[in-house]
């Protein structure tokens, strides 16, 4: 009887040991299966997010380039104010010189054209009426 009892205890211990070995051997497989299952479900969504992010990054880079280019243009316009002031001064000087030239030409034309004397005008009028 003791022999049967001992065999039963050995059998229980060996069954428990076998079950523990089975669980330990299969546990990594189950974990890897769960990971694979999770990756299969979530991967398409992650790929879509990655594609969206790349598209947004390209758009952002384009916008950043445009803004930097616009800022550069504004800075160069601000730096060109000295040139515009110089051009304004030269235009004012040219207008002043033109007015002086016109005034001096007007005086010289007025001085060069003699005004008709009253005797010449009267004789001219009588000869045309005859």
GROMACS .gro file of N, CA and C in nm:
model
  390
    1UNK      N    1   0.082  -0.117   0.000
    1UNK     CA    2   0.000   0.000   0.000
    1UNK      C    3   0.087   0.125   0.000
    2UNK      N    4   0.185   0.116   0.079
    2UNK     CA    5   0.277   0.227   0.082
    2UNK      C    6   0.342   0.247  -0.055
    3UNK      N    7   0.361   0.141  -0.123
    3UNK     CA    8   0.419   0.146  -0.256
    3UNK      C    9   0.326   0.218  -0.353
    4UNK      N   10   0.200   0.191  -0.346
    4UNK     CA   11   0.103   0.257  -0.433
    4UNK      C   12   0.092   0.405  -0.398
    5UNK      N   13   0.094   0.432  -0.272
    5UNK     CA   14   0.087   0.572  -0.227
    5UNK      C   15   0.208   0.650  -0.274
    6UNK      N   16   0.321   0.587  -0.266
    6UNK     CA   17   0.444   0.650  -0.312
    6UNK      C   18   0.439   0.672  -0.463
    7UNK      N   19   0.389   0.574  -0.535
    7UNK     CA   20   0.376   0.588  -0.680
    7UNK      C   21   0.279   0.702  -0.715
    8UNK      N   22   0.173   0.713  -0.642
    8UNK     CA   23   0.075   0.821  -0.666
    8UNK      C   24   0.138   0.957  -0.641
    9UNK      N   25   0.214   0.968  -0.534
    9UNK     CA   26   0.281   1.095  -0.504
    9UNK      C   27   0.385   1.127  -0.611
   10UNK      N   28   0.459   1.028  -0.654
   10UNK     CA   29   0.558   1.048  -0.760
   10UNK      C   30   0.489   1.090  -0.888
   11UNK      N   31   0.377   1.024  -0.916
   11UNK     CA   32   0.303   1.057  -1.038
   11UNK      C   33   0.253   1.202  -1.032
   12UNK      N   34   0.202   1.246  -0.918
   12UNK     CA   35   0.155   1.385  -0.904
   12UNK      C   36   0.270   1.483  -0.921
   13UNK      N   37   0.380   1.453  -0.859
   13UNK     CA   38   0.497   1.541  -0.870
   13UNK      C   39   0.545   1.547  -1.014
   14UNK      N   40   0.551   1.432  -1.079
   14UNK     CA   41   0.598   1.432  -1.218
   14UNK      C   42   0.496   1.501  -1.309
   15UNK      N   43   0.367   1.487  -1.285
   15UNK     CA   44   0.265   1.559  -1.364
   15UNK      C   45   0.278   1.710  -1.345
   16UNK      N   46   0.294   1.751  -1.220
   16UNK     CA   47   0.311   1.896  -1.193
   16UNK      C   48   0.439   1.949  -1.257
   17UNK      N   49   0.544   1.869  -1.247
   17UNK     CA   50   0.671   1.908  -1.308
   17UNK      C   51   0.656   1.919  -1.461
   18UNK      N   52   0.589   1.820  -1.523
   18UNK     CA   53   0.566   1.821  -1.668
   18UNK      C   54   0.482   1.941  -1.707
   19UNK      N   55   0.378   1.968  -1.629
   19UNK     CA   56   0.292   2.085  -1.659
   19UNK      C   57   0.371   2.216  -1.647
   20UNK      N   58   0.455   2.226  -1.546
   20UNK     CA   59   0.538   2.345  -1.529
   20UNK      C   60   0.635   2.360  -1.645
   21UNK      N   61   0.696   2.251  -1.687
   21UNK     CA   62   0.787   2.256  -1.800
   21UNK      C   63   0.713   2.296  -1.928
   22UNK      N   64   0.593   2.243  -1.945
   22UNK     CA   65   0.513   2.277  -2.062
   22UNK      C   66   0.481   2.427  -2.064
   23UNK      N   67   0.440   2.481  -1.949
   23UNK     CA   68   0.408   2.624  -1.939
   23UNK      C   69   0.532   2.708  -1.965
   24UNK      N   70   0.643   2.670  -1.903
   24UNK     CA   71   0.767   2.745  -1.923
   24UNK      C   72   0.815   2.740  -2.067
   25UNK      N   73   0.797   2.627  -2.131
   25UNK     CA   74   0.841   2.613  -2.270
   25UNK      C   75   0.751   2.692  -2.364
   26UNK      N   76   0.623   2.698  -2.334
   26UNK     CA   77   0.530   2.765  -2.424
   26UNK      C   78   0.507   2.913  -2.391
   27UNK      N   79   0.545   2.955  -2.275
   27UNK     CA   80   0.521   3.096  -2.236
   27UNK      C   81   0.585   3.195  -2.334
   28UNK      N   82   0.712   3.181  -2.373
   28UNK     CA   83   0.768   3.275  -2.471
   28UNK      C   84   0.693   3.270  -2.603
   29UNK      N   85   0.648   3.154  -2.644
   29UNK     CA   86   0.574   3.143  -2.769
   29UNK      C   87   0.442   3.219  -2.761
   30UNK      N   88   0.375   3.207  -2.649
   30UNK     CA   89   0.249   3.278  -2.630
   30UNK      C   90   0.274   3.429  -2.628
   31UNK      N   91   0.379   3.469  -2.561
   31UNK     CA   92   0.411   3.613  -2.555
   31UNK      C   93   0.444   3.665  -2.695
   32UNK      N   94   0.524   3.589  -2.768
   32UNK     CA   95   0.558   3.631  -2.903
   32UNK      C   96   0.434   3.632  -2.993
   33UNK      N   97   0.345   3.536  -2.974
   33UNK     CA   98   0.221   3.535  -3.053
   33UNK      C   99   0.138   3.658  -3.023
   34UNK      N  100   0.129   3.695  -2.896
   34UNK     CA  101   0.052   3.815  -2.858
   34UNK      C  102   0.115   3.941  -2.917
   35UNK      N  103   0.248   3.946  -2.915
   35UNK     CA  104   0.317   4.061  -2.976
   35UNK      C  105   0.291   4.067  -3.126
   36UNK      N  106   0.299   3.953  -3.191
   36UNK     CA  107   0.274   3.948  -3.335
   36UNK      C  108   0.130   3.991  -3.366
   37UNK      N  109   0.039   3.945  -3.287
   37UNK     CA  110  -0.102   3.982  -3.305
   37UNK      C  111  -0.121   4.133  -3.288
   38UNK      N  112  -0.059   4.189  -3.188
   38UNK     CA  113  -0.068   4.333  -3.163
   38UNK      C  114  -0.006   4.413  -3.279
   39UNK      N  115   0.109   4.369  -3.327
   39UNK     CA  116   0.176   4.438  -3.436
   39UNK      C  117   0.091   4.433  -3.563
   40UNK      N  118   0.033   4.321  -3.591
   40UNK     CA  119  -0.053   4.308  -3.710
   40UNK      C  120  -0.172   4.403  -3.704
   41UNK      N  121  -0.228   4.419  -3.587
   41UNK     CA  122  -0.343   4.508  -3.573
   41UNK      C  123  -0.303   4.655  -3.581
   42UNK      N  124  -0.193   4.691  -3.519
   42UNK     CA  125  -0.158   4.833  -3.507
   42UNK      C  126  -0.065   4.884  -3.617
   43UNK      N  127   0.003   4.797  -3.689
   43UNK     CA  128   0.100   4.840  -3.789
   43UNK      C  129   0.040   4.925  -3.901
   44UNK      N  130  -0.073   4.887  -3.961
   44UNK     CA  131  -0.128   4.972  -4.068
   44UNK      C  132  -0.158   5.114  -4.022
   45UNK      N  133  -0.209   5.127  -3.902
   45UNK     CA  134  -0.238   5.261  -3.848
   45UNK      C  135  -0.109   5.339  -3.825
   46UNK      N  136  -0.007   5.272  -3.773
   46UNK     CA  137   0.122   5.338  -3.752
   46UNK      C  138   0.185   5.381  -3.884
   47UNK      N  139   0.173   5.298  -3.985
   47UNK     CA  140   0.227   5.333  -4.117
   47UNK      C  141   0.155   5.455  -4.172
   48UNK      N  142   0.023   5.460  -4.154
   48UNK     CA  143  -0.054   5.575  -4.201
   48UNK      C  144  -0.013   5.702  -4.127
   49UNK      N  145   0.008   5.691  -3.996
   49UNK     CA  146   0.054   5.807  -3.919
   49UNK      C  147   0.191   5.853  -3.966
   50UNK      N  148   0.280   5.759  -3.994
   50UNK     CA  149   0.413   5.794  -4.041
   50UNK      C  150   0.405   5.865  -4.176
   51UNK      N  151   0.321   5.815  -4.266
   51UNK     CA  152   0.304   5.878  -4.396
   51UNK      C  153   0.248   6.019  -4.382
   52UNK      N  154   0.150   6.034  -4.295
   52UNK     CA  155   0.092   6.167  -4.270
   52UNK      C  156   0.197   6.262  -4.215
   53UNK      N  157   0.277   6.214  -4.121
   53UNK     CA  158   0.380   6.299  -4.060
   53UNK      C  159   0.484   6.341  -4.164
   54UNK      N  160   0.521   6.251  -4.253
   54UNK     CA  161   0.617   6.286  -4.357
   54UNK      C  162   0.559   6.392  -4.451
   55UNK      N  163   0.432   6.377  -4.484
   55UNK     CA  164   0.366   6.476  -4.570
   55UNK      C  165   0.361   6.611  -4.500
   56UNK      N  166   0.325   6.612  -4.371
   56UNK     CA  167   0.319   6.738  -4.296
   56UNK      C  168   0.457   6.799  -4.282
   57UNK      N  169   0.559   6.715  -4.269
   57UNK     CA  170   0.695   6.766  -4.258
   57UNK      C  171   0.737   6.835  -4.388
   58UNK      N  172   0.704   6.774  -4.501
   58UNK     CA  173   0.737   6.835  -4.630
   58UNK      C  174   0.665   6.969  -4.646
   59UNK      N  175   0.537   6.973  -4.610
   59UNK     CA  176   0.461   7.098  -4.620
   59UNK      C  177   0.520   7.203  -4.526
   60UNK      N  178   0.558   7.160  -4.407
   60UNK     CA  179   0.617   7.254  -4.311
   60UNK      C  180   0.750   7.307  -4.361
   61UNK      N  181   0.832   7.221  -4.418
   61UNK     CA  182   0.960   7.265  -4.472
   61UNK      C  183   0.939   7.367  -4.583
   62UNK      N  184   0.839   7.342  -4.669
   62UNK     CA  185   0.808   7.437  -4.776
   62UNK      C  186   0.763   7.571  -4.720
   63UNK      N  187   0.677   7.566  -4.618
   63UNK     CA  188   0.629   7.690  -4.556
   63UNK      C  189   0.743   7.764  -4.487
   64UNK      N  190   0.830   7.691  -4.420
   64UNK     CA  191   0.944   7.754  -4.352
   64UNK      C  192   1.034   7.822  -4.454
   65UNK      N  193   1.059   7.754  -4.566
   65UNK     CA  194   1.142   7.814  -4.671
   65UNK      C  195   1.077   7.942  -4.725
   66UNK      N  196   0.944   7.937  -4.746
   66UNK     CA  197   0.874   8.056  -4.797
   66UNK      C  198   0.883   8.172  -4.698
   67UNK      N  199   0.865   8.143  -4.570
   67UNK     CA  200   0.871   8.248  -4.469
   67UNK      C  201   1.013   8.306  -4.460
   68UNK      N  202   1.114   8.220  -4.464
   68UNK     CA  203   1.252   8.269  -4.458
   68UNK      C  204   1.283   8.354  -4.580
   69UNK      N  205   1.234   8.313  -4.696
   69UNK     CA  206   1.257   8.390  -4.818
   69UNK      C  207   1.188   8.526  -4.809
   70UNK      N  208   1.064   8.528  -4.756
   70UNK     CA  209   0.992   8.654  -4.740
   70UNK      C  210   1.063   8.745  -4.640
   71UNK      N  211   1.111   8.689  -4.530
   71UNK     CA  212   1.185   8.769  -4.431
   71UNK      C  213   1.311   8.827  -4.492
   72UNK      N  214   1.379   8.747  -4.573
   72UNK     CA  215   1.499   8.796  -4.640
   72UNK      C  216   1.465   8.911  -4.733
   73UNK      N  217   1.354   8.899  -4.806
   73UNK     CA  218   1.313   9.006  -4.896
   73UNK      C  219   1.279   9.134  -4.819
   74UNK      N  220   1.211   9.120  -4.705
   74UNK     CA  221   1.176   9.236  -4.624
   74UNK      C  222   1.302   9.302  -4.568
   75UNK      N  223   1.398   9.219  -4.522
   75UNK     CA  224   1.524   9.275  -4.472
   75UNK      C  225   1.598   9.351  -4.581
   76UNK      N  226   1.602   9.295  -4.701
   76UNK     CA  227   1.672   9.363  -4.809
   76UNK      C  228   1.599   9.491  -4.848
   77UNK      N  229   1.465   9.493  -4.836
   77UNK     CA  230   1.390   9.615  -4.864
   77UNK      C  231   1.421   9.720  -4.758
   78UNK      N  232   1.431   9.679  -4.634
   78UNK     CA  233   1.463   9.773  -4.526
   78UNK      C  234   1.603   9.829  -4.545
   79UNK      N  235   1.695   9.746  -4.591
   79UNK     CA  236   1.831   9.792  -4.615
   79UNK      C  237   1.840   9.883  -4.737
   80UNK      N  238   1.742   9.876  -4.825
   80UNK     CA  239   1.746   9.957  -4.947
   80UNK      C  240   1.690  10.099  -4.925
   81UNK      N  241   1.644  10.131  -4.806
   81UNK     CA  242   1.590  10.264  -4.781
   81UNK      C  243   1.696  10.373  -4.805
   82UNK      N  244   1.820  10.343  -4.778
   82UNK     CA  245   1.927  10.441  -4.804
   82UNK      C  246   1.937  10.470  -4.953
   83UNK      N  247   1.922  10.366  -5.035
   83UNK     CA  248   1.926  10.387  -5.179
   83UNK      C  249   1.808  10.472  -5.226
   84UNK      N  250   1.689  10.444  -5.170
   84UNK     CA  251   1.571  10.522  -5.209
   84UNK      C  252   1.585  10.669  -5.166
   85UNK      N  253   1.645  10.693  -5.050
   85UNK     CA  254   1.668  10.831  -5.007
   85UNK      C  255   1.765  10.900  -5.102
   86UNK      N  256   1.867  10.827  -5.144
   86UNK     CA  257   1.964  10.882  -5.239
   86UNK      C  258   1.895  10.914  -5.372
   87UNK      N  259   1.811  10.823  -5.420
   87UNK     CA  260   1.738  10.845  -5.545
   87UNK      C  261   1.645  10.965  -5.531
   88UNK      N  262   1.577  10.978  -5.417
   88UNK     CA  263   1.488  11.092  -5.394
   88UNK      C  264   1.566  11.222  -5.399
   89UNK      N  265   1.681  11.227  -5.336
   89UNK     CA  266   1.763  11.348  -5.338
   89UNK      C  267   1.809  11.381  -5.479
   90UNK      N  268   1.851  11.281  -5.555
   90UNK     CA  269   1.895  11.305  -5.692
   90UNK      C  270   1.780  11.353  -5.780
   91UNK      N  271   1.660  11.296  -5.760
   91UNK     CA  272   1.544  11.342  -5.837
   91UNK      C  273   1.509  11.487  -5.805
   92UNK      N  274   1.512  11.521  -5.677
   92UNK     CA  275   1.484  11.661  -5.638
   92UNK      C  276   1.588  11.755  -5.700
   93UNK      N  277   1.713  11.712  -5.698
   93UNK     CA  278   1.820  11.794  -5.756
   93UNK      C  279   1.799  11.808  -5.907
   94UNK      N  280   1.759  11.701  -5.975
   94UNK     CA  281   1.735  11.706  -6.119
   94UNK      C  282   1.617  11.797  -6.152
   95UNK      N  283   1.513  11.791  -6.071
   95UNK     CA  284   1.396  11.878  -6.094
   95UNK      C  285   1.436  12.024  -6.075
   96UNK      N  286   1.514  12.052  -5.972
   96UNK     CA  287   1.560  12.188  -5.946
   96UNK      C  288   1.644  12.239  -6.063
   97UNK      N  289   1.736  12.155  -6.113
   97UNK     CA  290   1.819  12.195  -6.227
   97UNK      C  291   1.734  12.219  -6.351
   98UNK      N  292   1.633  12.134  -6.372
   98UNK     CA  293   1.545  12.150  -6.488
   98UNK      C  294   1.469  12.282  -6.479
   99UNK      N  295   1.422  12.316  -6.360
   99UNK     CA  296   1.351  12.444  -6.342
   99UNK      C  297   1.445  12.561  -6.366
  100UNK      N  298   1.569  12.551  -6.320
  100UNK     CA  299   1.666  12.658  -6.343
  100UNK      C  300   1.696  12.672  -6.493
  101UNK      N  301   1.712  12.559  -6.560
  101UNK     CA  302   1.740  12.563  -6.705
  101UNK      C  303   1.622  12.622  -6.779
  102UNK      N  304   1.501  12.581  -6.743
  102UNK     CA  305   1.382  12.634  -6.810
  102UNK      C  306   1.369  12.784  -6.785
  103UNK      N  307   1.397  12.826  -6.663
  103UNK     CA  308   1.387  12.969  -6.630
  103UNK      C  309   1.491  13.048  -6.707
  104UNK      N  310   1.615  12.996  -6.715
  104UNK     CA  311   1.720  13.071  -6.787
  104UNK      C  312   1.693  13.071  -6.937
  105UNK      N  313   1.637  12.964  -6.992
  105UNK     CA  314   1.604  12.962  -7.134
  105UNK      C  315   1.489  13.058  -7.163
  106UNK      N  316   1.395  13.068  -7.072
  106UNK     CA  317   1.282  13.161  -7.089
  106UNK      C  318   1.329  13.304  -7.089
  107UNK      N  319   1.424  13.337  -7.003
  107UNK     CA  320   1.478  13.473  -6.998
  107UNK      C  321   1.559  13.502  -7.125
  108UNK      N  322   1.639  13.407  -7.168
  108UNK     CA  323   1.722  13.432  -7.286
  108UNK      C  324   1.636  13.442  -7.411
  109UNK      N  325   1.530  13.368  -7.420
  109UNK     CA  326   1.439  13.382  -7.534
  109UNK      C  327   1.368  13.516  -7.529
  110UNK      N  328   1.330  13.559  -7.412
  110UNK     CA  329   1.261  13.686  -7.395
  110UNK      C  330   1.356  13.802  -7.430
  111UNK      N  331   1.484  13.790  -7.390
  111UNK     CA  332   1.584  13.893  -7.419
  111UNK      C  333   1.623  13.891  -7.566
  112UNK      N  334   1.627  13.777  -7.632
  112UNK     CA  335   1.670  13.767  -7.771
  112UNK      C  336   1.563  13.813  -7.867
  113UNK      N  337   1.437  13.806  -7.836
  113UNK     CA  338   1.329  13.849  -7.925
  113UNK      C  339   1.296  13.994  -7.892
  114UNK      N  340   1.328  14.086  -7.988
  114UNK     CA  341   1.298  14.227  -7.961
  114UNK      C  342   1.149  14.251  -7.975
  115UNK      N  343   1.101  14.336  -7.890
  115UNK     CA  344   0.959  14.369  -7.899
  115UNK      C  345   0.939  14.468  -8.014
  116UNK      N  346   0.834  14.457  -8.090
  116UNK     CA  347   0.812  14.549  -8.203
  116UNK      C  348   0.786  14.690  -8.154
  117UNK      N  349   0.851  14.785  -8.223
  117UNK     CA  350   0.831  14.925  -8.184
  117UNK      C  351   0.697  14.973  -8.238
  118UNK      N  352   0.639  15.077  -8.181
  118UNK     CA  353   0.506  15.122  -8.225
  118UNK      C  354   0.508  15.174  -8.369
  119UNK      N  355   0.619  15.233  -8.418
  119UNK     CA  356   0.625  15.284  -8.555
  119UNK      C  357   0.621  15.170  -8.656
  120UNK      N  358   0.695  15.062  -8.627
  120UNK     CA  359   0.700  14.948  -8.717
  120UNK      C  360   0.564  14.882  -8.721
  121UNK      N  361   0.499  14.873  -8.610
  121UNK     CA  362   0.369  14.809  -8.603
  121UNK      C  363   0.268  14.890  -8.681
  122UNK      N  364   0.275  15.021  -8.673
  122UNK     CA  365   0.179  15.107  -8.742
  122UNK      C  366   0.203  15.101  -8.892
  123UNK      N  367   0.329  15.102  -8.938
  123UNK     CA  368   0.358  15.096  -9.080
  123UNK      C  369   0.321  14.960  -9.136
  124UNK      N  370   0.339  14.859  -9.058
  124UNK     CA  371   0.303  14.725  -9.100
  124UNK      C  372   0.152  14.714  -9.116
  125UNK      N  373   0.078  14.776  -9.026
  125UNK     CA  374  -0.066  14.771  -9.032
  125UNK      C  375  -0.117  14.849  -9.154
  126UNK      N  376  -0.058  14.962  -9.187
  126UNK     CA  377  -0.104  15.041  -9.301
  126UNK      C  378  -0.070  14.975  -9.432
  127UNK      N  379   0.040  14.903  -9.441
  127UNK     CA  380   0.075  14.837  -9.566
  127UNK      C  381  -0.012  14.716  -9.592
  128UNK      N  382  -0.058  14.651  -9.491
  128UNK     CA  383  -0.143  14.535  -9.510
  128UNK      C  384  -0.283  14.576  -9.544
  129UNK      N  385  -0.328  14.693  -9.502
  129UNK     CA  386  -0.464  14.734  -9.532
  129UNK      C  387  -0.474  14.793  -9.672
  130UNK      N  388  -0.367  14.835  -9.735
  130UNK     CA  389  -0.372  14.899  -9.866
  130UNK      C  390  -0.380  14.807  -9.979
   0.00000   0.00000   0.00000
